[in-house]
GROMACS .gro file of C-alpha atoms in nm:
model
  200
    1MET     CA    1  -0.014  -0.010   0.008
    2ILE     CA    2   0.148   0.361  -0.105
    3PRO     CA    3  -0.033   0.596   0.100
    4SER     CA    4  -0.038   0.895  -0.149
    5SER     CA    5  -0.234   0.678  -0.395
    6THR     CA    6  -0.448   0.510  -0.134
    7ALA     CA    7  -0.748   0.667  -0.044
    8LEU     CA    8  -0.985   0.587   0.279
    9LEU     CA    9  -1.355   0.562   0.089
   10THR     CA   10  -1.654   0.556   0.359
   11ILE     CA   11  -2.021   0.474   0.218
   12ASP     CA   12  -2.311   0.671   0.366
   13LEU     CA   13  -2.178   0.736   0.735
   14GLN     CA   14  -2.386   1.040   0.817
   15ASN     CA   15  -2.610   1.177   1.026
   16ASP     CA   16  -2.944   1.096   0.925
   17PHE     CA   17  -2.808   0.728   0.942
   18LEU     CA   18  -2.620   0.768   1.273
   19HIS     CA   19  -2.739   1.089   1.458
   20PRO     CA   20  -3.010   1.034   1.725
   21GLU     CA   21  -3.186   1.338   1.514
   22GLY     CA   22  -3.120   1.188   1.201
   23ALA     CA   23  -3.410   1.061   0.973
   24TYR     CA   24  -3.315   0.713   1.098
   25GLY     CA   25  -3.271   0.745   1.481
   26ARG     CA   26  -3.589   0.952   1.454
   27ALA     CA   27  -3.797   0.638   1.321
   28GLY     CA   28  -3.601   0.423   1.573
   29GLN     CA   29  -3.430   0.213   1.297
   30GLY     CA   30  -3.024   0.139   1.419
   31ALA     CA   31  -2.782  -0.077   1.500
   32ASP     CA   32  -2.522  -0.065   1.756
   33SER     CA   33  -2.236  -0.240   1.506
   34ILE     CA   34  -2.327   0.071   1.271
   35LEU     CA   35  -2.307   0.327   1.507
   36ALA     CA   36  -1.952   0.237   1.616
   37LEU     CA   37  -1.822   0.224   1.330
   38PRO     CA   38  -1.747   0.602   1.285
   39ASP     CA   39  -1.531   0.553   1.601
   40ARG     CA   40  -1.356   0.254   1.476
   41ILE     CA   41  -1.286   0.412   1.139
   42ALA     CA   42  -1.138   0.754   1.315
   43PRO     CA   43  -0.767   0.647   1.399
   44LEU     CA   44  -0.738   0.491   1.032
   45LYS     CA   45  -0.829   0.800   0.853
   46GLN     CA   46  -0.557   1.022   1.098
   47ALA     CA   47  -0.286   0.760   0.997
   48LEU     CA   48  -0.339   0.757   0.618
   49ILE     CA   49  -0.384   1.164   0.663
   50ARG     CA   50  -0.080   1.201   0.849
   51ALA     CA   51   0.079   0.911   0.564
   52GLY     CA   52  -0.022   1.133   0.284
   53GLY     CA   53  -0.325   0.965   0.164
   54THR     CA   54  -0.703   1.090   0.123
   55TYR     CA   55  -0.994   1.060   0.229
   56ILE     CA   56  -1.341   1.051   0.082
   57SER     CA   57  -1.665   1.056   0.193
   58ALA     CA   58  -1.938   0.917   0.017
   59GLN     CA   59  -2.283   1.083   0.110
   60PHE     CA   60  -2.630   0.892   0.023
   61THR     CA   61  -2.883   1.181  -0.101
   62LEU     CA   62  -3.211   1.258  -0.186
   63VAL     CA   63  -3.209   1.548  -0.479
   64PRO     CA   64  -3.529   1.805  -0.348
   65GLY     CA   65  -3.754   1.796  -0.596
   66ARG     CA   66  -3.971   2.165  -0.684
   67ASN     CA   67  -4.166   2.169  -0.377
   68GLY     CA   68  -3.911   2.010  -0.157
   69GLU     CA   69  -4.000   1.655  -0.187
   70PRO     CA   70  -3.712   1.422  -0.211
   71LEU     CA   71  -3.672   1.237  -0.590
   72ILE     CA   72  -3.698   0.848  -0.445
   73ALA     CA   73  -3.673   0.518  -0.561
   74GLU     CA   74  -3.981   0.328  -0.573
   75HIS     CA   75  -3.793   0.062  -0.386
   76LEU     CA   76  -3.633   0.254  -0.122
   77LYS     CA   77  -3.987   0.457  -0.037
   78LYS     CA   78  -4.170   0.070   0.028
   79LEU     CA   79  -3.845  -0.003   0.208
   80ARG     CA   80  -3.796   0.291   0.405
   81PRO     CA   81  -4.119   0.510   0.401
   82PHE     CA   82  -4.062   0.766   0.703
   83LEU     CA   83  -3.793   0.915   0.440
   84THR     CA   84  -3.954   1.263   0.386
   85LYS     CA   85  -3.892   1.595   0.282
   86GLY     CA   86  -3.570   1.742   0.385
   87ASP     CA   87  -3.368   1.381   0.466
   88PHE     CA   88  -3.058   1.331   0.320
   89ALA     CA   89  -3.086   1.692   0.150
   90PRO     CA   90  -2.774   1.822   0.017
   91GLY     CA   91  -2.661   2.093   0.272
   92SER     CA   92  -2.834   1.964   0.543
   93PHE     CA   93  -2.744   1.860   0.866
   94GLY     CA   94  -2.863   1.513   0.813
   95HIS     CA   95  -2.699   1.457   0.493
   96ALA     CA   96  -2.368   1.563   0.641
   97LEU     CA   97  -2.101   1.373   0.734
   98THR     CA   98  -2.036   1.242   1.130
   99ASP     CA   99  -1.873   1.473   1.289
  100THR     CA  100  -1.620   1.164   1.405
  101LEU     CA  101  -1.466   1.110   1.058
  102ALA     CA  102  -1.544   1.497   0.903
  103PRO     CA  103  -1.367   1.690   0.725
  104ALA     CA  104  -1.326   1.488   0.421
  105ASP     CA  105  -1.103   1.607   0.138
  106PHE     CA  106  -1.379   1.504  -0.147
  107THR     CA  107  -1.775   1.443  -0.080
  108ILE     CA  108  -1.942   1.242  -0.325
  109GLU     CA  109  -2.299   1.291  -0.345
  110LYS     CA  110  -2.459   0.941  -0.464
  111VAL     CA  111  -2.825   0.868  -0.551
  112ALA     CA  112  -2.792   0.503  -0.571
  113TYR     CA  113  -2.616   0.209  -0.363
  114SER     CA  114  -2.271   0.244  -0.568
  115ALA     CA  115  -2.041   0.572  -0.466
  116PHE     CA  116  -1.951   0.524  -0.851
  117TYR     CA  117  -2.297   0.527  -1.020
  118GLN     CA  118  -2.360   0.842  -1.169
  119THR     CA  119  -2.087   1.050  -0.939
  120ARG     CA  120  -1.767   1.248  -0.999
  121LEU     CA  121  -1.592   0.935  -0.792
  122GLU     CA  122  -1.363   0.853  -1.073
  123TYR     CA  123  -1.294   1.127  -1.189
  124VAL     CA  124  -1.112   1.281  -0.846
  125LEU     CA  125  -0.947   0.922  -0.804
  126ARG     CA  126  -0.777   0.970  -1.149
  127LYS     CA  127  -0.664   1.305  -1.126
  128MET     CA  128  -0.574   1.201  -0.773
  129GLN     CA  129  -0.367   0.938  -0.899
  130ILE     CA  130  -0.557   0.679  -0.680
  131ASP     CA  131  -0.537   0.325  -0.732
  132THR     CA  132  -0.629   0.193  -0.380
  133LEU     CA  133  -0.919   0.244  -0.196
  134ILE     CA  134  -0.964   0.123   0.139
  135ILE     CA  135  -1.346   0.093   0.180
  136GLY     CA  136  -1.598   0.121   0.484
  137GLY     CA  137  -1.920   0.184   0.640
  138ILE     CA  138  -2.330   0.097   0.537
  139VAL     CA  139  -2.463  -0.114   0.461
  140THR     CA  140  -2.220  -0.386   0.431
  141ASN     CA  141  -2.451  -0.566   0.151
  142GLY     CA  142  -2.553  -0.224  -0.026
  143GLY     CA  143  -2.425   0.077  -0.070
  144VAL     CA  144  -2.011  -0.108   0.016
  145ALA     CA  145  -2.093  -0.416  -0.180
  146SER     CA  146  -2.185  -0.259  -0.477
  147THR     CA  147  -1.923   0.029  -0.470
  148VAL     CA  148  -1.614  -0.270  -0.399
  149ARG     CA  149  -1.759  -0.462  -0.735
  150ASP     CA  150  -1.801  -0.104  -0.944
  151ALA     CA  151  -1.381  -0.084  -0.829
  152HIS     CA  152  -1.295  -0.443  -0.900
  153LEU     CA  153  -1.428  -0.370  -1.253
  154ARG     CA  154  -1.262  -0.047  -1.319
  155ASP     CA  155  -0.921  -0.275  -1.177
  156ILE     CA  156  -0.895  -0.027  -0.855
  157HIS     CA  157  -0.745  -0.230  -0.605
  158THR     CA  158  -0.969  -0.273  -0.279
  159ILE     CA  159  -0.931  -0.321   0.068
  160LEU     CA  160  -1.247  -0.403   0.268
  161LEU     CA  161  -1.241  -0.332   0.610
  162SER     CA  162  -1.438  -0.620   0.787
  163ASP     CA  163  -1.448  -0.429   1.093
  164GLY     CA  164  -1.535  -0.102   0.948
  165CYS     CA  165  -1.856  -0.233   0.807
  166ALA     CA  166  -2.167  -0.320   0.921
  167ALA     CA  167  -2.540  -0.428   0.817
  168PHE     CA  168  -2.887  -0.419   0.979
  169ASN     CA  169  -2.833  -0.791   1.014
  170ASP     CA  170  -2.502  -0.963   1.140
  171ASP     CA  171  -2.544  -1.253   0.968
  172ILE     CA  172  -2.613  -1.064   0.625
  173HIS     CA  173  -2.290  -0.843   0.720
  174ASP     CA  174  -2.086  -1.203   0.720
  175ALA     CA  175  -2.201  -1.337   0.432
  176THR     CA  176  -2.126  -1.036   0.221
  177LEU     CA  177  -1.770  -1.041   0.334
  178LYS     CA  178  -1.738  -1.410   0.208
  179SER     CA  179  -1.903  -1.346  -0.090
  180LEU     CA  180  -1.707  -1.059  -0.137
  181GLY     CA  181  -1.375  -1.245  -0.081
  182SER     CA  182  -1.311  -1.312  -0.437
  183VAL     CA  183  -1.276  -0.895  -0.521
  184THR     CA  184  -1.136  -0.776  -0.272
  185GLU     CA  185  -0.849  -0.792   0.004
  186THR     CA  186  -1.030  -0.808   0.343
  187MET     CA  187  -0.842  -0.656   0.657
  188THR     CA  188  -0.936  -0.503   1.053
  189CYS     CA  189  -0.910  -0.133   1.053
  190SER     CA  190  -0.632  -0.218   1.350
  191ALA     CA  191  -0.437  -0.385   1.062
  192ALA     CA  192  -0.487  -0.156   0.789
  193THR     CA  193  -0.396   0.141   1.043
  194ALA     CA  194  -0.090  -0.031   1.183
  195LEU     CA  195   0.028  -0.069   0.802
  196LEU     CA  196   0.045   0.306   0.778
  197GLY     CA  197   0.262   0.295   1.093
  198GLY     CA  198  -0.068   0.402   1.326
  199ALA     CA  199  -0.152   0.272   1.669
  200PRO     CA  200  -0.243  -0.108   1.597
   0.00000   0.00000   0.00000
């Protein structure tokens, strides 16, 4: 791993997912494994930045329509009926990266699972000459898995943080890690931090 050509990419670690006053918190949706992620990933972020690497935050976005109602996919509307006007809106408290990990060097607004789909992520990676992504965030079987697979299709080396991502169900998390083993390297947050010269 060469720090200057490596980026930490976190998926959806935002207030609307994690903060008690965010959209999911207000709806009573959450999991301890998800809430633990920012504190676990923060030392890795700090070690990578000190070593000359880059931190990119990909953040789920509900684009507001003319009347402020979010442009939301039908499957998501059925899955999360509590999402409403103002949730995950660009510039809002809920849309923002959690304070524990802020600030990011680059913020990528994403409208679907993958951080590559219709975003500027690949442009940023090419301009910054980044060829390795360390990936964590939520959920393992959704945005994380889709991003890892899309990186693989683009010949971008990935390191998936086994304890730096989580799902609402631990069995699904474990099964997804196993299924992704053929397309990504897997490592714990502490092991990745130690590789960068940080405290293990």
